[in-house]
Coordinates of C-alpha atoms in Angstrom, one line a residue:
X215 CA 89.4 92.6 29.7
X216 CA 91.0 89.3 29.7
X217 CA 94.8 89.5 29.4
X218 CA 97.3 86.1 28.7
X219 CA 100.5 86.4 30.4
X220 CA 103.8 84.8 28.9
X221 CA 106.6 84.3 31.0
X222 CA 110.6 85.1 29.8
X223 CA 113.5 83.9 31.2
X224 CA 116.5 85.6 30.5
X225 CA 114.5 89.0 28.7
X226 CA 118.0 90.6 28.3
X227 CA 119.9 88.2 26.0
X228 CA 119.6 88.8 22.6
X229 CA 117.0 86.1 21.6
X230 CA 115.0 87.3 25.2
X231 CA 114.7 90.7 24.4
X232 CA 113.9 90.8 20.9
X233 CA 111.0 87.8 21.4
X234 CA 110.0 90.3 24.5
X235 CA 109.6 93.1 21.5
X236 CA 107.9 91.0 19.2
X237 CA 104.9 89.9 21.6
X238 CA 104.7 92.9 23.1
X239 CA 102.5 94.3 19.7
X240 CA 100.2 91.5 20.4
X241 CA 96.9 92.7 21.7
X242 CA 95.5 91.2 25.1
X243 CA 98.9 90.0 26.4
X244 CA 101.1 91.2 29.4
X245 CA 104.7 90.2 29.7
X246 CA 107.0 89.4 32.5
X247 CA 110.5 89.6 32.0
X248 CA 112.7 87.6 33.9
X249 CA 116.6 88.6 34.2
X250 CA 119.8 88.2 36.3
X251 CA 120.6 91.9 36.1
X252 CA 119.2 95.3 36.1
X253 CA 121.8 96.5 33.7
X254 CA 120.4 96.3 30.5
X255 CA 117.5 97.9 27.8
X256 CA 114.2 98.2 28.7
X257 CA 111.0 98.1 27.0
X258 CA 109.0 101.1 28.6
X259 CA 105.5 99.4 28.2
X260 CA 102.6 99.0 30.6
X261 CA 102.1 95.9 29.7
X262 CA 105.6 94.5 30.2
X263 CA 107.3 94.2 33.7
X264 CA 111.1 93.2 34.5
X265 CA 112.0 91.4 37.8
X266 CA 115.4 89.8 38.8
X267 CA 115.3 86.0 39.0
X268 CA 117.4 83.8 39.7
X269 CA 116.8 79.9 38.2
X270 CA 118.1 78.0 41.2
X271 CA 115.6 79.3 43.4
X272 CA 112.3 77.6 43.3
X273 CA 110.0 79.5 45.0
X274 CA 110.6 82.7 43.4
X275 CA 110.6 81.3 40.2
X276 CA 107.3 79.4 40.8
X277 CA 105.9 83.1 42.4
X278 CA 107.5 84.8 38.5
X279 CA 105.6 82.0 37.0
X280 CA 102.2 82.2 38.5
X281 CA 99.3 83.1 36.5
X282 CA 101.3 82.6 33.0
X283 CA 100.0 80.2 30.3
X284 CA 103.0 79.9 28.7
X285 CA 106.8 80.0 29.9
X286 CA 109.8 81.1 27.4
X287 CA 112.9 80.0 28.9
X288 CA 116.5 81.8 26.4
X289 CA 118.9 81.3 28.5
X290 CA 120.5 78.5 27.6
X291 CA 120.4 77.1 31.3
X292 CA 118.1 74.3 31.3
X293 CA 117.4 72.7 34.5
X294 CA 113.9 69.7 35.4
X295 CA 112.9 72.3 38.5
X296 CA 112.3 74.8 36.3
X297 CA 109.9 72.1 34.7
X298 CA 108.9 70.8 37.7
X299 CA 107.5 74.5 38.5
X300 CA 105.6 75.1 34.9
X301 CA 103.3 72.0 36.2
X302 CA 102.9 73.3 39.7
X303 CA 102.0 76.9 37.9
X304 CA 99.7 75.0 35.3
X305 CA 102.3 77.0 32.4
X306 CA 103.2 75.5 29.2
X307 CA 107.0 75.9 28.4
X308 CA 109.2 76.5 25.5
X309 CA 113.1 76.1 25.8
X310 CA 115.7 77.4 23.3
X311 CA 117.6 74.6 24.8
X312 CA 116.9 71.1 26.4
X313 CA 118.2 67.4 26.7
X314 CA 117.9 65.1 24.1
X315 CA 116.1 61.9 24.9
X316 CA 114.5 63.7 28.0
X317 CA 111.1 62.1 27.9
X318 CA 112.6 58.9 28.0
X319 CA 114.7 59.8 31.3
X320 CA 112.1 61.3 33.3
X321 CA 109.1 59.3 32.4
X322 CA 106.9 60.3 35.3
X323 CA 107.1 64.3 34.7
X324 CA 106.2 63.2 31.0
X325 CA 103.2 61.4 32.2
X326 CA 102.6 64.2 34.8
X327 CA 102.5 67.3 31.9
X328 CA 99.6 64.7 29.3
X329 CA 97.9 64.8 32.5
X330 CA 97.3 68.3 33.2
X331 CA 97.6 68.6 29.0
X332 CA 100.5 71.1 29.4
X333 CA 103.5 71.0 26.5
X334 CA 107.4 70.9 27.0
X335 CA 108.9 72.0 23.6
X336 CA 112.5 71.9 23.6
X337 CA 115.5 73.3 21.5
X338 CA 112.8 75.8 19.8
X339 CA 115.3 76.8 17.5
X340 CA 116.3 76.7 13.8
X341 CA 118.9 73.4 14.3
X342 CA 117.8 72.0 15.7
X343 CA 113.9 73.0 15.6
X344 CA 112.9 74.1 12.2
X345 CA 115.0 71.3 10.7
X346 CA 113.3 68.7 11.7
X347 CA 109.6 70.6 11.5
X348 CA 110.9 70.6 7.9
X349 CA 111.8 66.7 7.7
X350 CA 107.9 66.3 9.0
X351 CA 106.6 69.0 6.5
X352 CA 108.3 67.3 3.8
X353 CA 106.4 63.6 4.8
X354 CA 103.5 65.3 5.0
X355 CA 103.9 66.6 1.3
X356 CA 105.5 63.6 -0.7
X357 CA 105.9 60.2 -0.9
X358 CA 109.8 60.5 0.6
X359 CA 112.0 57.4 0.0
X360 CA 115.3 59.3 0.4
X361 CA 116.0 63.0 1.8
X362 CA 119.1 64.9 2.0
X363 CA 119.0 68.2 4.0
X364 CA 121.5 70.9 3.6
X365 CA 122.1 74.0 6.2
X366 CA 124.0 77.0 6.2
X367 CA 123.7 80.8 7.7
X368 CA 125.0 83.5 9.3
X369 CA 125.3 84.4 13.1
X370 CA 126.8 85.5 15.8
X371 CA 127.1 83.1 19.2
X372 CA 127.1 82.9 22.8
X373 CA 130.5 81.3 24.6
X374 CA 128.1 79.0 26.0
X375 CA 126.2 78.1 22.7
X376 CA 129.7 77.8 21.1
X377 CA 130.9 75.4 24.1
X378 CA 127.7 73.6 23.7
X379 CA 128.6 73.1 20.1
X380 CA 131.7 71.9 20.9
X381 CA 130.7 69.6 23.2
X382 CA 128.2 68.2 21.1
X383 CA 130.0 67.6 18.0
X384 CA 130.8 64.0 18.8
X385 CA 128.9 60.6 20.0
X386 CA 126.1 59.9 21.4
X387 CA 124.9 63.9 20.3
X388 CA 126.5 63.9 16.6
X389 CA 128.2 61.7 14.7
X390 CA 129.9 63.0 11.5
X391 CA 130.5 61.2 8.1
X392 CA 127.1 59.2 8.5
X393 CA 123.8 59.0 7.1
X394 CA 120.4 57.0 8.6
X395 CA 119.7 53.6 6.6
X396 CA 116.3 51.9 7.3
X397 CA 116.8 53.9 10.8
X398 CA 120.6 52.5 11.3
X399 CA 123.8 54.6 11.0
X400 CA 126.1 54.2 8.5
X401 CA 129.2 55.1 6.8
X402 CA 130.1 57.2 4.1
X403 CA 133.2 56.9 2.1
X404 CA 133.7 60.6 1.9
X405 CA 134.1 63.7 4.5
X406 CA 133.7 66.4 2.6
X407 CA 131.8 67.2 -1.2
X408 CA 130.6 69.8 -2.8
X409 CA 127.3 70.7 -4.3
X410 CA 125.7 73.8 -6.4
X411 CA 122.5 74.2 -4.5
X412 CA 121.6 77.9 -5.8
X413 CA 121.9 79.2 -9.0
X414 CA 124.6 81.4 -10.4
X415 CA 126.7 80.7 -7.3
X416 CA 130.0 78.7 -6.6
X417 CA 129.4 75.0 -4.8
X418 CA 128.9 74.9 -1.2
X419 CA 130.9 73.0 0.7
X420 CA 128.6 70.0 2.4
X421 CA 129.7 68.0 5.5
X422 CA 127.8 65.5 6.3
X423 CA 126.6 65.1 10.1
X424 CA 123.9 63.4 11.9
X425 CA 122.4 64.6 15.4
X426 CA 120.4 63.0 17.7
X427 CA 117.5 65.3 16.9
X428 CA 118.0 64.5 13.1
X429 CA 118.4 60.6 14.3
X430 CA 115.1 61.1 16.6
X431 CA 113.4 62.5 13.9
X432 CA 114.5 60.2 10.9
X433 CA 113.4 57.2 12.8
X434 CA 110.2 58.4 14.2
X435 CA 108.9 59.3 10.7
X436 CA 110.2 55.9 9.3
X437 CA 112.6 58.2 6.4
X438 CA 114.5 54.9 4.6
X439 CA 117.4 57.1 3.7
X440 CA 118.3 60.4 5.6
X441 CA 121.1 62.6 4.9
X442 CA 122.4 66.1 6.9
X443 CA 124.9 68.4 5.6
X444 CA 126.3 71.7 7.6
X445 CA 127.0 73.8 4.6
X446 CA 129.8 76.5 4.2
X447 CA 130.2 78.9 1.2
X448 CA 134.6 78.5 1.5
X449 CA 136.6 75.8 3.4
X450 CA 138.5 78.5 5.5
X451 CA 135.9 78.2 8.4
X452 CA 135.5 74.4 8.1
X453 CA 139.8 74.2 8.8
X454 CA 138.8 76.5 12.0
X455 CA 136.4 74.1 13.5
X456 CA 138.9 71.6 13.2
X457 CA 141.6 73.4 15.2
X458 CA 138.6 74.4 17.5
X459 CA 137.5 71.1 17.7
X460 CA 141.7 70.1 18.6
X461 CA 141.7 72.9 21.1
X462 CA 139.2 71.7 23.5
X463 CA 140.4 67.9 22.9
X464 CA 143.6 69.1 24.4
X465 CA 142.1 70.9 27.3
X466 CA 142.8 74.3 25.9
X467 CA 138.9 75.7 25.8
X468 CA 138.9 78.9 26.2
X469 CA 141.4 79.5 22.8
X470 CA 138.8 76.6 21.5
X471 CA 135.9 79.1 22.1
X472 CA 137.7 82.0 20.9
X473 CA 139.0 80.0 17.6
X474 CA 135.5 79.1 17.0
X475 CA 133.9 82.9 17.8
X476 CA 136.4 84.7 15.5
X477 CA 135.4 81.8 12.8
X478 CA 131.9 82.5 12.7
X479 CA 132.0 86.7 12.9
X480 CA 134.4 86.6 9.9
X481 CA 132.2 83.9 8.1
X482 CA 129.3 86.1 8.9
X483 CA 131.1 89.7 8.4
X484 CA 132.4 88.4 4.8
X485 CA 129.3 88.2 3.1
X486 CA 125.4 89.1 3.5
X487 CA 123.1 88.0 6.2
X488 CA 121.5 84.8 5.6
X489 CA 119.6 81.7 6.6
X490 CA 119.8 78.4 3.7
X491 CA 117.7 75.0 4.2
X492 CA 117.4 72.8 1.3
X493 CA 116.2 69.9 1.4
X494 CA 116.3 67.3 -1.9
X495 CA 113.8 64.5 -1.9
X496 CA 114.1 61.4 -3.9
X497 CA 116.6 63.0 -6.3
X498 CA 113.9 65.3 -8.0
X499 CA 112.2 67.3 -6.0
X500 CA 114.0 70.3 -3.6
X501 CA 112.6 72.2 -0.8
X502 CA 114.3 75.5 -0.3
X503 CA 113.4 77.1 3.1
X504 CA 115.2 81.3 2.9
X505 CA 115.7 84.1 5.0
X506 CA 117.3 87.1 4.9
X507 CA 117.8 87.0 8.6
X508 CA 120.6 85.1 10.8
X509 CA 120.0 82.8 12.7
X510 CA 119.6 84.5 16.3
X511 CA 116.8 86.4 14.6
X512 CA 115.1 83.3 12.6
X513 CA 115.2 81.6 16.3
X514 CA 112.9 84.6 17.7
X515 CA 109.9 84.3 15.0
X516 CA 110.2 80.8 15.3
X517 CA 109.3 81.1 19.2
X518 CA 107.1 83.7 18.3
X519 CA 104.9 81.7 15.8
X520 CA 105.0 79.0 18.4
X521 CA 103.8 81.1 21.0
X522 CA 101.3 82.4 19.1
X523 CA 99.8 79.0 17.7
X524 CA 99.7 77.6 21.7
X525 CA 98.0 81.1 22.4
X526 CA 95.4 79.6 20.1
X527 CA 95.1 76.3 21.7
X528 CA 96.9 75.0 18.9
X529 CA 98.8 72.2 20.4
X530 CA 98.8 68.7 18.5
X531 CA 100.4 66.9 21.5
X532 CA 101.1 67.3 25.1
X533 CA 103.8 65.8 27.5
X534 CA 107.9 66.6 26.4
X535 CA 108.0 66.7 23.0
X536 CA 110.3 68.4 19.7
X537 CA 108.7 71.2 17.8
X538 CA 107.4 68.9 15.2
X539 CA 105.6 66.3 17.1
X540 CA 104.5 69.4 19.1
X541 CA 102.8 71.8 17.0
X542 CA 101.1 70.4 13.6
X543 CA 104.3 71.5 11.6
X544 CA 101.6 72.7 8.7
X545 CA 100.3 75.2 10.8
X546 CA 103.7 76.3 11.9
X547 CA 105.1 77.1 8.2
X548 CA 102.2 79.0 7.6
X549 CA 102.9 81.3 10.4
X550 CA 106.6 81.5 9.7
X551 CA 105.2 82.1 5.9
X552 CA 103.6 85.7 7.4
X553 CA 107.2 87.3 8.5
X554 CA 108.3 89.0 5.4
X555 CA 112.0 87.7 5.6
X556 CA 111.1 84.3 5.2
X557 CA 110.4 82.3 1.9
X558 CA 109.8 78.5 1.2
X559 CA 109.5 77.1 -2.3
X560 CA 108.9 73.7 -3.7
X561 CA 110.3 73.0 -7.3
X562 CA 112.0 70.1 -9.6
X563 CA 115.5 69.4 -8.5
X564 CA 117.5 72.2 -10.7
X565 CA 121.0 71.6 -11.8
X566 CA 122.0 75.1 -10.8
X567 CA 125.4 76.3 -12.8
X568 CA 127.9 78.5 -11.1

């Protein structure tokens, strides 16, 4: 029998291992697990093997990667070599992570994966990721002259992925109190409103902020108006950012981090587990993506829908490209559709009363 072997970096994290679980009930698949440590759970399955890696070296993670079809990297560390080695190994790779704007940096490796029609899919996530899959669902449904999109969930985060979130939180990766015009940024005359966007609820709280991914995105699918909101159900973990955010402008990052840690595990400890993407179009119309799971967890069947389409040879695109450009973003929502946590509606714009 024929087996296909997937590749993943960093099998001990909590994304790694529960995406090692998840494949692992596939039939005709074998699993290497690639970690830093030996100190952690193991899955005690035939077809799953662990070995210690480290990323900086290239030649034993080009001997990890051999005869893979496809390489999962949940780290966090992202890194061109590690790239670099996918083409040598003829793998395609996913990354929880990545740089935005990559393809236009490294032009050459670009050229080199549409060659050998292997895939780079970066920040496999939910934001960004399913976001903007949803953006391009949403063009592929309706005739869309304006679109707001509104997120908000639960979960629990890395020092690193909080860091990262930090760092990112301000020009050229974010810019907040802006929307996309015709493709352009501009300003809003407000911070901060509220919004009922579920019925028989209080208002969330909306702040309105615009990534490079969501920017990307906007542009490429020619949206005339675009807006993004990060959405909190009380303003108590919006005034923590802030001080977060004041933290690490004064140098002081490690209370930053902490500030920012604590904010979210009370946020997420005060109320049930839950992933919310809403997105209005043209005033009238809503699409309401759910989950009952956090966000750590929506990340893992999002990789392992993914992994499962490019198992199929179900790849719209090849070189480095996002999720949606990837993978025909159709196929993908009816894969995340199967995972009985997930639900996605389409219905007239309701004005929900609390």
């Amino acid at each position: 029998m024929q087996y296909k072997q997937i590749g993943i970096l960093g099998g001990n994290g909590v994304i790694g291992y529960a995406l090692t679980e998840a494949l692992s009930e596939l039939n005709d698949i074998q699993i290497k697990v690639g970690t830093r440590t030996d100190y952690f759970k193991k899955l005690n399955l035939a077809h799953v093997k662990y070995e210690k890696l480290y990323l900086d070296n290239s030649e034993k993670l080009k001997n990890f990667m051999s005869g893979c079809e496809i390489i999962v990297n949940c780290t966090g560390y992202f890194d061109q070599k590690i790239i670099k080695s996918c083409i040598e190994c003829h793998a395609h790779y996913l990354d929880t992570s990545g740089i935005c704007g990559l393809e236009q940096e490294v032009q050459q490796l670009d050229d080199n994966l549409k060659k050998q029609r292997l895939s780079v899919i970066q920040f496999v996530g939910v934001n960004p990721g399913l976001t903007e899959v949803l953006i391009a669902y949403c063009k592929k449904l309706y005739t869309v002259d304006k679109l707001e999109m509104f997120f908000s969930g639960t979960g629990n985060l890395s020092k690193s992925a909080i860091l990262e979130i930090i760092k990112t939180s301000k020009p050229p990766y974010s810019y907040s109190q802006m929307y996309l015009k015709n493709g352009t940024k501009t300003k809003l005359d407000y911070m901060i409103k509220t919004l009922n966007l579920q019925p028989f609820m209080k208002a969330f709280y909306c702040i309105p902020l615009i990534s490079c991914h969501f920017i990307n995105c906007v542009q490429q699918l020619q949206v005339p108006k675009a807006y993004f909101f990060n959405v909190f159900r009380d303003q108590i973990i919006i005034s923590q950012m802030a001080e977060a955010k004041f933290l690490y402008q004064n140098n002081e990052t490690n209370k930053a981090i902490e500030r920012l840690a604590t904010a979210f595990k009370n946020y997420g400890n005060s109320r049930s587990t839950y992933t919310l993407i809403k997105v209005i179009i043209n005033n009238n119309t809503e699409l309401t993506f759910q989950s009952t799971i956090d966000w750590n967890a929506l990340t893992v069947i999002i990789l392992y829908s993914t992994v499962s389409l490019i198992l199929q040879s179900r790849i719209k695109s090849h070189g480095i490209k996002p999720l949606y450009e990837a993978i025909n973003v159709k196929e993908l929502i009816s894969e995340l559709k199967k995972n009985a946590t997930v639900t996605i509606e389409k219905n007239p714009r309701g004005e929900y009363i609390e």
